[in-house]
């Protein structure tokens, strides 16, 4: 770097290297949001198609529930791969923050399963179904909002607020229509956020 | 009169190490193996350059079990900023 040294070239190299490293270390948010958006859209639609086929309310059957949870599992695996690929070897504050947020998702849904179980035991099947759909959406919205606050990401904050609103509206549409609202508005919202995140990542 | 470029940073491999560690968030570190794979460096090469950066007080390495990680010190962050500023001032 001493002979025929060009400071402009060196600065360019620093900037290129900086953006390459930042990209390598950044979790691929568009891919994660896309996986969850597809899972919500298709999964909730499967549940809705199942429950709307009955004249009196009947909870979703085995097949539609299997489709729903299989899609969630795939999205979970995509998230895990995208996260470990980007953050491998990164330690310190960012790693601790990420682990705590991950704990929030796990513990949040763990607690929610207990609450929904209690409602299923003491409430009507309709109430339990509304609780399952709207509550699950609400928790995801809160976690997105929290992630946006922690990572200082306005896109995630807006997504979180929108998903919380979807959960609130879905609960008032009742046990049959709630999955449709969650799938179209919630899954659709995630897909829009995935598109915005992809555009931002390319910029 | 321009300041001379810091000779500790002014070497391609060390400059890339500095860029990488400076791209991390405050209080973050990066494992030796990730640093190696990000820049396709041999272990020997990386160790040599990390040691030079550590001797200058720019980088702190930490061994936990079998894994080693590196992070930029405050001094290193200042030195890297100064290096960039000097390059920019050379352009006039």
Coordinates of C-alpha atoms in Angstrom, one line a residue:
Chain A
X1 CA 0.0 0.0 0.0
X2 CA 3.0 2.3 0.0
X3 CA 4.0 2.4 -3.7
X4 CA 1.5 4.2 -6.0
X5 CA -0.8 4.5 -3.1
X6 CA -4.1 6.1 -4.0
X7 CA -6.1 7.5 -1.0
X8 CA -9.3 7.6 -3.0
X9 CA -9.0 3.9 -3.9
X10 CA -8.2 3.1 -0.2
X11 CA -11.3 5.0 0.9
X12 CA -13.4 3.2 -1.7
X13 CA -12.1 -0.1 -0.5
X14 CA -12.9 0.8 3.1
X15 CA -16.5 1.7 2.2
X16 CA -17.0 -1.4 0.0
X17 CA -15.6 -3.6 2.8
X18 CA -17.8 -1.9 5.4
X19 CA -21.0 -2.5 3.5
X20 CA -20.0 -6.1 2.7
X21 CA -19.3 -6.8 6.4
X22 CA -22.5 -5.0 7.6
X23 CA -24.5 -7.1 5.1
X24 CA -22.9 -10.3 6.2
X25 CA -23.6 -9.6 9.8
X26 CA -27.2 -8.3 9.4
X27 CA -30.0 -10.9 9.9
X28 CA -31.9 -11.3 6.6
X29 CA -35.2 -9.7 7.8
X30 CA -37.0 -9.8 4.4
X31 CA -36.6 -13.6 4.2
X32 CA -37.9 -14.0 7.8
X33 CA -40.9 -11.8 7.3
X34 CA -41.7 -13.5 4.0
X35 CA -41.7 -16.9 5.7
X36 CA -44.0 -15.8 8.5
X37 CA -46.2 -13.9 6.1
X38 CA -46.8 -17.0 3.9
X39 CA -47.3 -19.2 7.0
X40 CA -49.9 -16.8 8.4
X41 CA -51.7 -16.2 5.1
X42 CA -51.9 -19.9 4.0
X43 CA -52.2 -21.3 7.5
X44 CA -55.0 -19.1 8.8
X45 CA -56.8 -19.4 5.4
X46 CA -56.7 -23.2 5.9
X47 CA -58.2 -22.8 9.3
X48 CA -60.9 -20.5 8.0
X49 CA -61.8 -22.7 5.1
X50 CA -62.2 -25.5 7.6
X51 CA -64.4 -23.7 10.2
X52 CA -66.6 -21.9 7.6
X53 CA -67.6 -25.3 6.1
X54 CA -69.8 -26.0 9.1
X55 CA -73.3 -24.5 9.8
X56 CA -72.7 -24.5 13.6
X57 CA -69.3 -23.5 15.0
X58 CA -66.9 -26.4 15.0
X59 CA -63.2 -25.9 16.0
X60 CA -60.6 -26.6 13.2
X61 CA -60.0 -30.2 12.5
X62 CA -56.8 -32.2 12.4
X63 CA -55.8 -31.6 8.8
X64 CA -56.2 -27.8 8.8
X65 CA -54.4 -27.6 12.2
X66 CA -51.6 -29.7 10.9
X67 CA -51.2 -27.4 7.8
X68 CA -51.2 -24.4 10.1
X69 CA -48.6 -25.7 12.6
X70 CA -46.4 -27.2 9.8
X71 CA -46.2 -23.8 8.1
X72 CA -45.3 -22.1 11.4
X73 CA -42.6 -24.7 11.9
X74 CA -41.1 -24.0 8.5
X75 CA -41.1 -20.3 9.2
X76 CA -39.4 -21.0 12.6
X77 CA -36.7 -23.0 10.9
X78 CA -36.2 -20.3 8.3
X79 CA -35.8 -17.7 11.1
X80 CA -33.4 -19.9 13.0
X81 CA -31.2 -20.5 9.9
X82 CA -31.2 -16.8 8.8
X83 CA -30.4 -15.7 12.4
X84 CA -27.5 -18.1 13.1
X85 CA -26.0 -17.6 9.6
X86 CA -25.7 -13.8 10.2
X87 CA -24.9 -13.7 13.9
X88 CA -22.4 -16.7 14.1
X89 CA -19.4 -15.5 16.1
X90 CA -20.9 -12.2 17.2
X91 CA -20.8 -11.9 20.9
X92 CA -21.5 -9.1 23.5
X93 CA -24.4 -6.7 23.8
X94 CA -26.1 -7.4 20.5
X95 CA -26.0 -11.2 21.0
X96 CA -27.4 -10.8 24.5
X97 CA -30.2 -8.6 23.3
X98 CA -31.1 -11.0 20.5
X99 CA -31.2 -13.9 22.9
X100 CA -33.5 -12.0 25.3
X101 CA -35.9 -11.2 22.5
X102 CA -35.8 -14.8 21.4
X103 CA -36.7 -15.7 25.0
X104 CA -39.5 -13.2 24.8
X105 CA -41.1 -15.0 21.9
X106 CA -40.7 -18.4 23.5
X107 CA -41.9 -17.5 27.0
X108 CA -44.6 -15.2 25.6
X109 CA -46.1 -18.1 23.5
X110 CA -45.5 -20.6 26.3
X111 CA -47.5 -18.4 28.7
X112 CA -50.2 -17.8 26.1
X113 CA -50.7 -21.6 25.6
X114 CA -51.5 -21.8 29.3
X115 CA -53.9 -18.9 29.1
X116 CA -55.6 -20.2 26.0
X117 CA -55.9 -23.6 27.7
X118 CA -57.6 -22.0 30.7
X119 CA -60.1 -20.2 28.4
X120 CA -60.7 -23.5 26.6
X121 CA -61.5 -25.3 29.8
X122 CA -63.7 -22.5 31.4
X123 CA -65.1 -20.8 28.3
X124 CA -67.1 -21.8 25.3
X125 CA -65.4 -23.3 22.2
X126 CA -66.2 -20.0 20.4
X127 CA -64.4 -17.9 23.1
X128 CA -61.5 -20.3 23.1
X129 CA -61.1 -20.0 19.3
X130 CA -61.3 -16.2 19.3
X131 CA -58.7 -16.2 22.1
X132 CA -56.4 -18.6 20.2
X133 CA -56.4 -16.6 17.0
X134 CA -56.5 -13.0 18.3
X135 CA -54.2 -13.7 21.2
X136 CA -51.5 -15.3 19.1
X137 CA -51.6 -12.4 16.7
X138 CA -51.5 -9.9 19.5
X139 CA -48.3 -11.5 21.0
X140 CA -46.5 -11.5 17.7
X141 CA -47.5 -7.8 17.2
X142 CA -46.1 -6.9 20.7
X143 CA -42.9 -8.8 20.0
X144 CA -42.4 -7.0 16.6
X145 CA -43.0 -3.6 18.3
X146 CA -40.5 -4.5 21.1
X147 CA -37.9 -5.6 18.5
X148 CA -38.4 -2.4 16.6
X149 CA -37.9 -0.4 19.9
X150 CA -34.8 -2.4 20.8
X151 CA -33.1 -2.4 17.3
X152 CA -34.3 1.2 16.6
X153 CA -36.2 0.0 13.5
X154 CA -39.2 2.0 12.6
X155 CA -40.4 -0.6 10.0
X156 CA -40.7 -3.2 12.8
X157 CA -42.4 -0.7 15.1
X158 CA -45.1 0.0 12.4
X159 CA -45.5 -3.7 11.7
X160 CA -46.0 -4.3 15.4
X161 CA -48.6 -1.6 15.7
X162 CA -50.4 -2.9 12.6
X163 CA -50.4 -6.6 13.8
X164 CA -51.7 -5.6 17.2
X165 CA -54.6 -3.7 15.5
X166 CA -55.3 -6.9 13.4
X167 CA -55.4 -9.0 16.5
X168 CA -57.9 -6.5 18.1
X169 CA -60.1 -6.3 15.1
X170 CA -60.0 -10.1 14.5
X171 CA -61.3 -10.9 18.0
X172 CA -64.5 -8.8 17.3
X173 CA -65.2 -10.7 14.0
X174 CA -65.9 -13.9 15.9
X175 CA -64.5 -17.4 15.8
X176 CA -65.3 -18.1 12.1
X177 CA -64.0 -14.9 10.6
X178 CA -61.1 -14.2 12.9
X179 CA -58.8 -16.6 11.1
X180 CA -59.6 -14.9 7.7
X181 CA -58.8 -11.5 9.2
X182 CA -55.6 -12.8 10.8
X183 CA -54.5 -14.5 7.5
X184 CA -55.3 -11.7 5.0
X185 CA -54.6 -8.6 7.1
X186 CA -51.9 -10.1 9.4
X187 CA -50.2 -12.3 6.8
X188 CA -50.6 -9.6 4.2
X189 CA -49.1 -7.1 6.5
X190 CA -46.1 -9.3 7.1
X191 CA -45.7 -9.7 3.3
X192 CA -45.8 -5.9 2.8
X193 CA -43.3 -5.5 5.5
X194 CA -41.1 -8.1 3.9
X195 CA -41.2 -6.2 0.6
X196 CA -40.3 -2.9 2.3
X197 CA -37.5 -4.6 4.2
X198 CA -36.2 -6.1 0.9
X199 CA -36.3 -2.7 -0.8
X200 CA -34.4 -1.2 2.1
X201 CA -31.8 -3.9 2.1
X202 CA -31.1 -3.4 -1.6
X203 CA -30.7 0.4 -1.1
Chain B
X1 CA 1.3 19.5 6.6
X2 CA -0.7 16.2 6.7
X3 CA -0.4 13.7 9.5
X4 CA 1.2 10.5 8.2
X5 CA -1.0 7.4 7.9
X6 CA -1.0 5.2 10.9
X7 CA 1.4 2.3 9.9
X8 CA -0.4 -0.1 12.2
X9 CA -3.6 0.2 10.2
X10 CA -2.0 1.0 6.9
X11 CA -1.7 -2.7 5.7
X12 CA -4.5 -4.4 3.7
X13 CA -5.2 -7.3 6.1
X14 CA -5.1 -5.1 9.3
X15 CA -7.2 -2.5 7.6
X16 CA -9.9 -5.1 6.8
X17 CA -9.8 -6.4 10.4
X18 CA -10.3 -2.8 11.7
X19 CA -13.2 -2.2 9.2
X20 CA -14.9 -5.4 10.4
X21 CA -14.5 -4.8 14.1
X22 CA -15.6 -1.1 13.7
X23 CA -18.8 -2.3 11.9
X24 CA -19.9 -4.2 15.1
X25 CA -22.2 -2.5 17.6
X26 CA -20.6 -1.0 20.8
X27 CA -19.7 -3.7 23.3
X28 CA -19.8 -6.4 20.6
X29 CA -17.0 -8.8 19.7
X30 CA -16.4 -11.3 16.9
X31 CA -15.0 -14.8 17.0
X32 CA -11.7 -15.6 15.5
X33 CA -13.3 -18.2 13.2
X34 CA -15.9 -15.8 11.9
X35 CA -13.2 -13.1 11.3
X36 CA -11.2 -15.7 9.4
X37 CA -14.1 -16.8 7.2
X38 CA -15.3 -13.3 6.5
X39 CA -11.9 -12.4 5.0
X40 CA -10.7 -15.8 3.9
X41 CA -7.5 -15.6 6.0
X42 CA -5.3 -18.4 7.2
X43 CA -5.2 -18.8 11.0
X44 CA -1.5 -17.9 11.1
X45 CA -2.0 -14.8 9.0
X46 CA -4.9 -13.6 11.2
X47 CA -3.0 -14.3 14.4
X48 CA 0.0 -12.3 13.2
X49 CA -2.1 -9.2 12.3
X50 CA -4.3 -9.4 15.3
X51 CA -1.2 -9.5 17.5
X52 CA 0.1 -6.3 15.9
X53 CA -3.2 -4.6 16.4
X54 CA -3.4 -5.8 20.0
X55 CA 0.2 -4.6 20.7
X56 CA -0.8 -1.2 19.5
X57 CA -3.8 -1.2 21.9
X58 CA -6.3 -1.1 19.1
X59 CA -7.8 -4.5 19.6
X60 CA -8.6 -6.6 22.6
X61 CA -8.7 -10.4 22.2
X62 CA -10.3 -12.7 24.7
X63 CA -10.0 -16.4 25.1
X64 CA -13.0 -18.3 26.4
X65 CA -12.3 -22.0 26.5
X66 CA -11.1 -22.9 23.0
X67 CA -12.8 -19.9 21.3
X68 CA -11.0 -16.6 20.9
X69 CA -12.9 -13.4 20.1
X70 CA -11.7 -9.9 19.2
X71 CA -13.1 -6.4 19.7
X72 CA -12.0 -2.9 19.0
X73 CA -10.8 -0.8 21.9
X74 CA -11.8 2.9 22.3
X75 CA -8.3 3.7 21.2
X76 CA -8.7 1.5 18.2
X77 CA -11.9 3.2 17.2
X78 CA -10.3 6.6 17.5
X79 CA -7.3 5.5 15.5
X80 CA -9.5 4.1 12.7
X81 CA -11.5 7.3 12.5
X82 CA -8.3 9.3 12.4
X83 CA -7.0 7.0 9.6
X84 CA -10.1 7.6 7.5
X85 CA -10.0 11.3 8.1
X86 CA -6.3 11.5 7.0
X87 CA -7.2 9.6 3.8
X88 CA -10.0 12.0 3.1
X89 CA -7.8 15.0 3.7
X90 CA -5.2 13.6 1.3
X91 CA -7.9 13.8 -1.4
X92 CA -8.0 17.5 -0.6

